[in-house]
Amino acid sequence: MAQLASALAIMIMGVLGCAAYFYGSNFLLDKLFPTKDRPYEQIARNLRTANMVRPWLFLGPAVLLLTFYLFYPVIDSFRLSFFDRTGDEFVGLSNYVWLFGSDEFFESFRNNMLWLIVVPTAATFFGLIIATMTDRIWWGNIAKSLIFMPMAISFIGASVIWKFIYDFRSGDDAQIGLLNAIVVFFGGEPQNWITIPFWNNFFLMIILVWIQTGFAMVILSAALRGIPDETIEAAVLDGANGLQIFFKIMVPQIWGTIAVVWTTITILVLKVFDIVLAMTNGQWDTQVLANQMFDWMFRGGGDFGRGAVVAIVIMVLVIPIMIWNIKRANAEMEGR
Amino acid sequence: MADVKLTHVKKIYSNKVEVLKDINLDIKQGEFIVFVGPSGCGKSTLLRMISGLEDISAGTLEIDGQVVNDIPPALRGIAMVFQSYALYPHMTVYDNMAFSLQIAKTSKEDIDQQVRKAADMLQLTPYLDRLPKALSGGQRQRVAIGRAIVRRPKVFLFDEPLSNLDAALRVATRMEIANLKESMPDSTMIYVTHDQVEAMTLADRIVLLSAGNIEQVGSPLELYEHPANVFVAKFIGSPAMNILPCRIEKTGEQTEVSLSAKMSVTAPITTDASEQSKAAFFGIRPEDLSVVASEEEGILSGTVSFIESLGEATLLYVQVPGCEDMVIAKESGTLSIQRGEQVHLSTSPEKMHLFDDNELSYRR
Amino acid sequence: MVASSKRTPLTFLVHATVLFLVVLWTIPTAGLFISSIRDKDQLSVSGWWTALSTSEQRLVARAYEPKSQVQQGDRFEIRGNLLEGGNGEIARFGFSSLKPEAYAAGDVAEMKKGRTLQVNANGDYVLSSPTEWKGSRGQRIFYTAEIPPRFTLDNYREVLSAEGLGQSFINSLTVTIPATIIPILVAAFAAYALAWMRFPGRALLIAGVVGLLVVPLQMSLIPLLKSYNLIGEFFGVGSKTYVGIWLAHTGFGLPLAIYLLRNYISGLPGEIIESARVDGASDFDIFRKIILPLSFPALASFAIFQFLWVWNDLLIAMVFLGNNQEHLVLTGQLRELLGSRGGNWEILTASAFITIIIPLLVFFSLQRYLVRGLLAGSVK
């Protein structure tokens, strides 16, 4: 109970402190540069000053936080990648030399590429299929809601759920993992799925596909509903069948949205870490970049230099998407 | 109370586009001024500059003798009614009207008194506790006006306030605004619209703008009867005035122009001898043309290529030989004329307009 | 919508496929939930899909101690019931671990020295001996029984108290609530400034926010950890504090928050904001009295995002809050259990369900806002 009370107190203080900043700073600004009951010239001057300052009062905390938590670390990671394990001694390119010479890196790079190909493709594919089909049936919304549900589950929670499905019992014991039970039911040999090199990657990917399909479905479903009915009706009149309508009329019209879904999931995949950590911790050839980086940060007291090098690789992979995003946002703003 | 004076006012956007070029305008206290013009002419920008929502790039704006270029909107003594009403959707009618007074920290009793008075005036009292979404379009419009009234401004600014209403409501609300002006004879009102009927019915004076320039300032009838140029002539009146290219044949107190090889007209408009043989434009409003029986009585003859019967009037589209555009004639009532028939059109001389080759009107 | 939807076989196929996919997507979670409320002995020997049918179990029990023997004529008997009055049916039994299924229920097994053991299907047993039973421990009886399903909340009771999940639950709340509200406040102000205020550098800032949207937060960990150590040393509070993790979550959540809210706020009708300005409201007034109330849907959808994200986060909690028991959040606790109690599915399933129940509740009650937020963030 005492813990609960102190937690509550900390929470309230944190939130109030934040609110107090905004109130206080704006109040102060209004007091310093009053715009009421003064001569016109003074009002004009004060107003100009206040209008110059106020955006930065509004933006201040956001800019500071973004700088400290995202912008500065990107720069500093770059710097650290040229330093030794403690970050004190300049070692030139030796971290990079080590990275490109290590088998572990190539393993995780290969695995990351597999993830990048399989997960966005599968999630977008299933999302599109489900979105199309659920739009036509009366219980579609319930179906969507259930398929969307894994979105709310943490990666680690999902890992437990799926670890349970992949559970393996040796010998003649009854299998309590669903997958092995099905295999046995059809007369197969039970397997310890997550220890089979190479293929185990796919068993881990299934977890992320399971989580992300709902996201793809929701967005694609909205896009599908945005397609003007007239275009579909026109295609029907032109004698197109269901599949032709889907591939030649509907899919091309939501191409932009598919690209957005795809890239969003791609970014997520690059950061995937929890699933691998919880399922295998990179054993049995399932290492990925994010987990490898985390590993180097803490392994044997941590090696900041090598961890930073892996981080830089992830960053480089993200940059094309970042540029594409900024371009898209700019085009959007000009459209306004 | 409040004169509004614009001197050499300009608006230039950062990309060097000049949307208003050298506007000079004197608005007297108590006047109802309408800015009218086609879309993109800068009329709304001009209003927003007076309100303080847009910066003034050059020139000075005075309200009540005070230069207010750098004064924030709230301190200029103006109130504005927006096209979309801009009611605060999450506040009741009462709170919408009280908002500006609350910001100004007026006492609760004063606010209540002001709001109730305005609500009473606009028959909004039964709706004070409703949210804007529970009101009809006309009621919303009245709330927007009420919100302006409670501030007791020196100058009312209206930005196309009727364009979101349907046709029937528009007429009713137009009359309400006219009544409002009647009941507040001292307050200056500036009203922006693209609708010439609103401009004609409401304005003491119309300011007609086009492409960032003032084309003409004057009373509605002045603009109708004596348009300063072709643009004004065509903008005011519906259907638009027929403008026919012509050549000046004879100058003097009576000017004779030739419309084609065969047709010429004499108008009671004075021209200088130096204008002899110059190209010009002859203007005549459709409603001033009437069908006559013989060619001798008329000034124009041609073939009817299209007829529109509106019930109260009939529009004849007449192809006059030698004229590129069709001449439109508006006759009241219905006519028994068929397509393809030859007709003769006549008018009285004082209804004729003549513009020089720069499209400016010759003075009578 | 499409004419083909009227064709019955195709419609049937669509229904069947969707049903199949829905089952496929729901079953993992359902399995977890059902397992978590099963008896732990049953859970470890049979799949959860058998939970509603009886399960055959090989069990071992001890008969009552010799002191409870009763003399019946010339024999000494010990009577009792293996199932302790519970439901179930015994199929076979035995008295040695070598032959645990030697006898069928109802048989009389001959033991050494003329002793006999009889076990009936309902669990009643009789141990009979010509001589007095000696010793302090009861005879071991092996039996195979059909046990009906048993559901229990014992697993939850255990993980909440003994495994420390109750504490973690509170820790998770302490992290999540401020880490949801603070970024909303900070981002809403910034979003308003980026949408409706004019100042130099605005376009650059917007581009910056969009760019930071995709920066992998792994990039930040090493430099931040160093900074946190320095700052912690300076204030003498250690580097792992709640304030530290709130701000970290705020920093990492801001790009999405600003992006989402700016999209929404810049879509509000400009005339309303201008009208407020004519009415004399300052930017701060406008923000508080007009923008905040009108942006409620967007604020709600971001709040849900951030809540789910923070609650479900493992990485940031591990780095900035550490692994000591008093600070451990639910996800961290679950990961610890995966390591230490990897085989104890009754612990894992119950713990996992506790960590996902709050997000699931939030998800199902506020799904509408979540969907709206997703759409605002990605489709334009």
CSV table of N, CA and C in Angstrom, one decimal, chain B residues 17 46 86 119 129 168 177 203 208 211-212 219 221 273 281 307:
chain,number,residue,atom,x,y,z
B,17,VAL,N,4.7,37.3,-54.8
B,17,VAL,CA,3.4,37.5,-55.4
B,17,VAL,C,2.7,38.7,-54.8
B,46,LEU,N,-7.8,41.6,-48.2
B,46,LEU,CA,-7.9,43.0,-47.7
B,46,LEU,C,-8.6,43.1,-46.4
B,86,ALA,N,-17.2,29.8,-37.9
B,86,ALA,CA,-16.1,29.6,-36.9
B,86,ALA,C,-16.6,29.6,-35.5
B,119,ALA,N,-28.4,38.2,-27.5
B,119,ALA,CA,-29.3,37.0,-27.9
B,119,ALA,C,-30.7,37.5,-28.1
B,129,ASP,N,-28.2,27.6,-24.4
B,129,ASP,CA,-27.5,26.4,-23.7
B,129,ASP,C,-27.2,25.3,-24.7
B,168,ALA,N,-32.8,30.2,-49.9
B,168,ALA,CA,-33.9,30.9,-49.2
B,168,ALA,C,-33.4,31.6,-47.9
B,177,ILE,N,-29.3,41.2,-41.8
B,177,ILE,CA,-28.0,42.0,-41.7
B,177,ILE,C,-28.4,43.5,-42.0
B,203,ALA,N,-25.1,47.4,-49.8
B,203,ALA,CA,-24.0,48.4,-49.7
B,203,ALA,C,-24.5,49.8,-49.7
B,208,LEU,N,-15.3,47.5,-55.9
B,208,LEU,CA,-15.1,46.4,-56.8
B,208,LEU,C,-13.7,46.2,-57.1
B,211,ALA,N,-8.0,41.4,-59.4
B,211,ALA,CA,-6.6,41.1,-59.5
B,211,ALA,C,-5.8,42.1,-58.7
B,212,GLY,N,-6.2,42.4,-57.5
B,212,GLY,CA,-5.4,43.2,-56.6
B,212,GLY,C,-5.6,44.7,-56.7
B,219,SER,N,-21.7,54.0,-55.2
B,219,SER,CA,-22.9,53.4,-54.8
B,219,SER,C,-23.4,52.3,-55.8
B,221,LEU,N,-26.0,51.9,-57.5
B,221,LEU,CA,-26.5,52.4,-58.8
B,221,LEU,C,-25.5,53.0,-59.7
B,273,ALA,N,-12.4,64.9,-80.6
B,273,ALA,CA,-12.1,64.7,-82.0
B,273,ALA,C,-10.9,63.8,-82.2
B,281,PHE,N,-15.3,50.0,-77.6
B,281,PHE,CA,-16.2,48.9,-77.2
B,281,PHE,C,-17.6,49.6,-77.0
B,307,ILE,N,-32.8,30.1,-77.3
B,307,ILE,CA,-33.8,30.8,-76.4
B,307,ILE,C,-33.9,30.1,-75.0
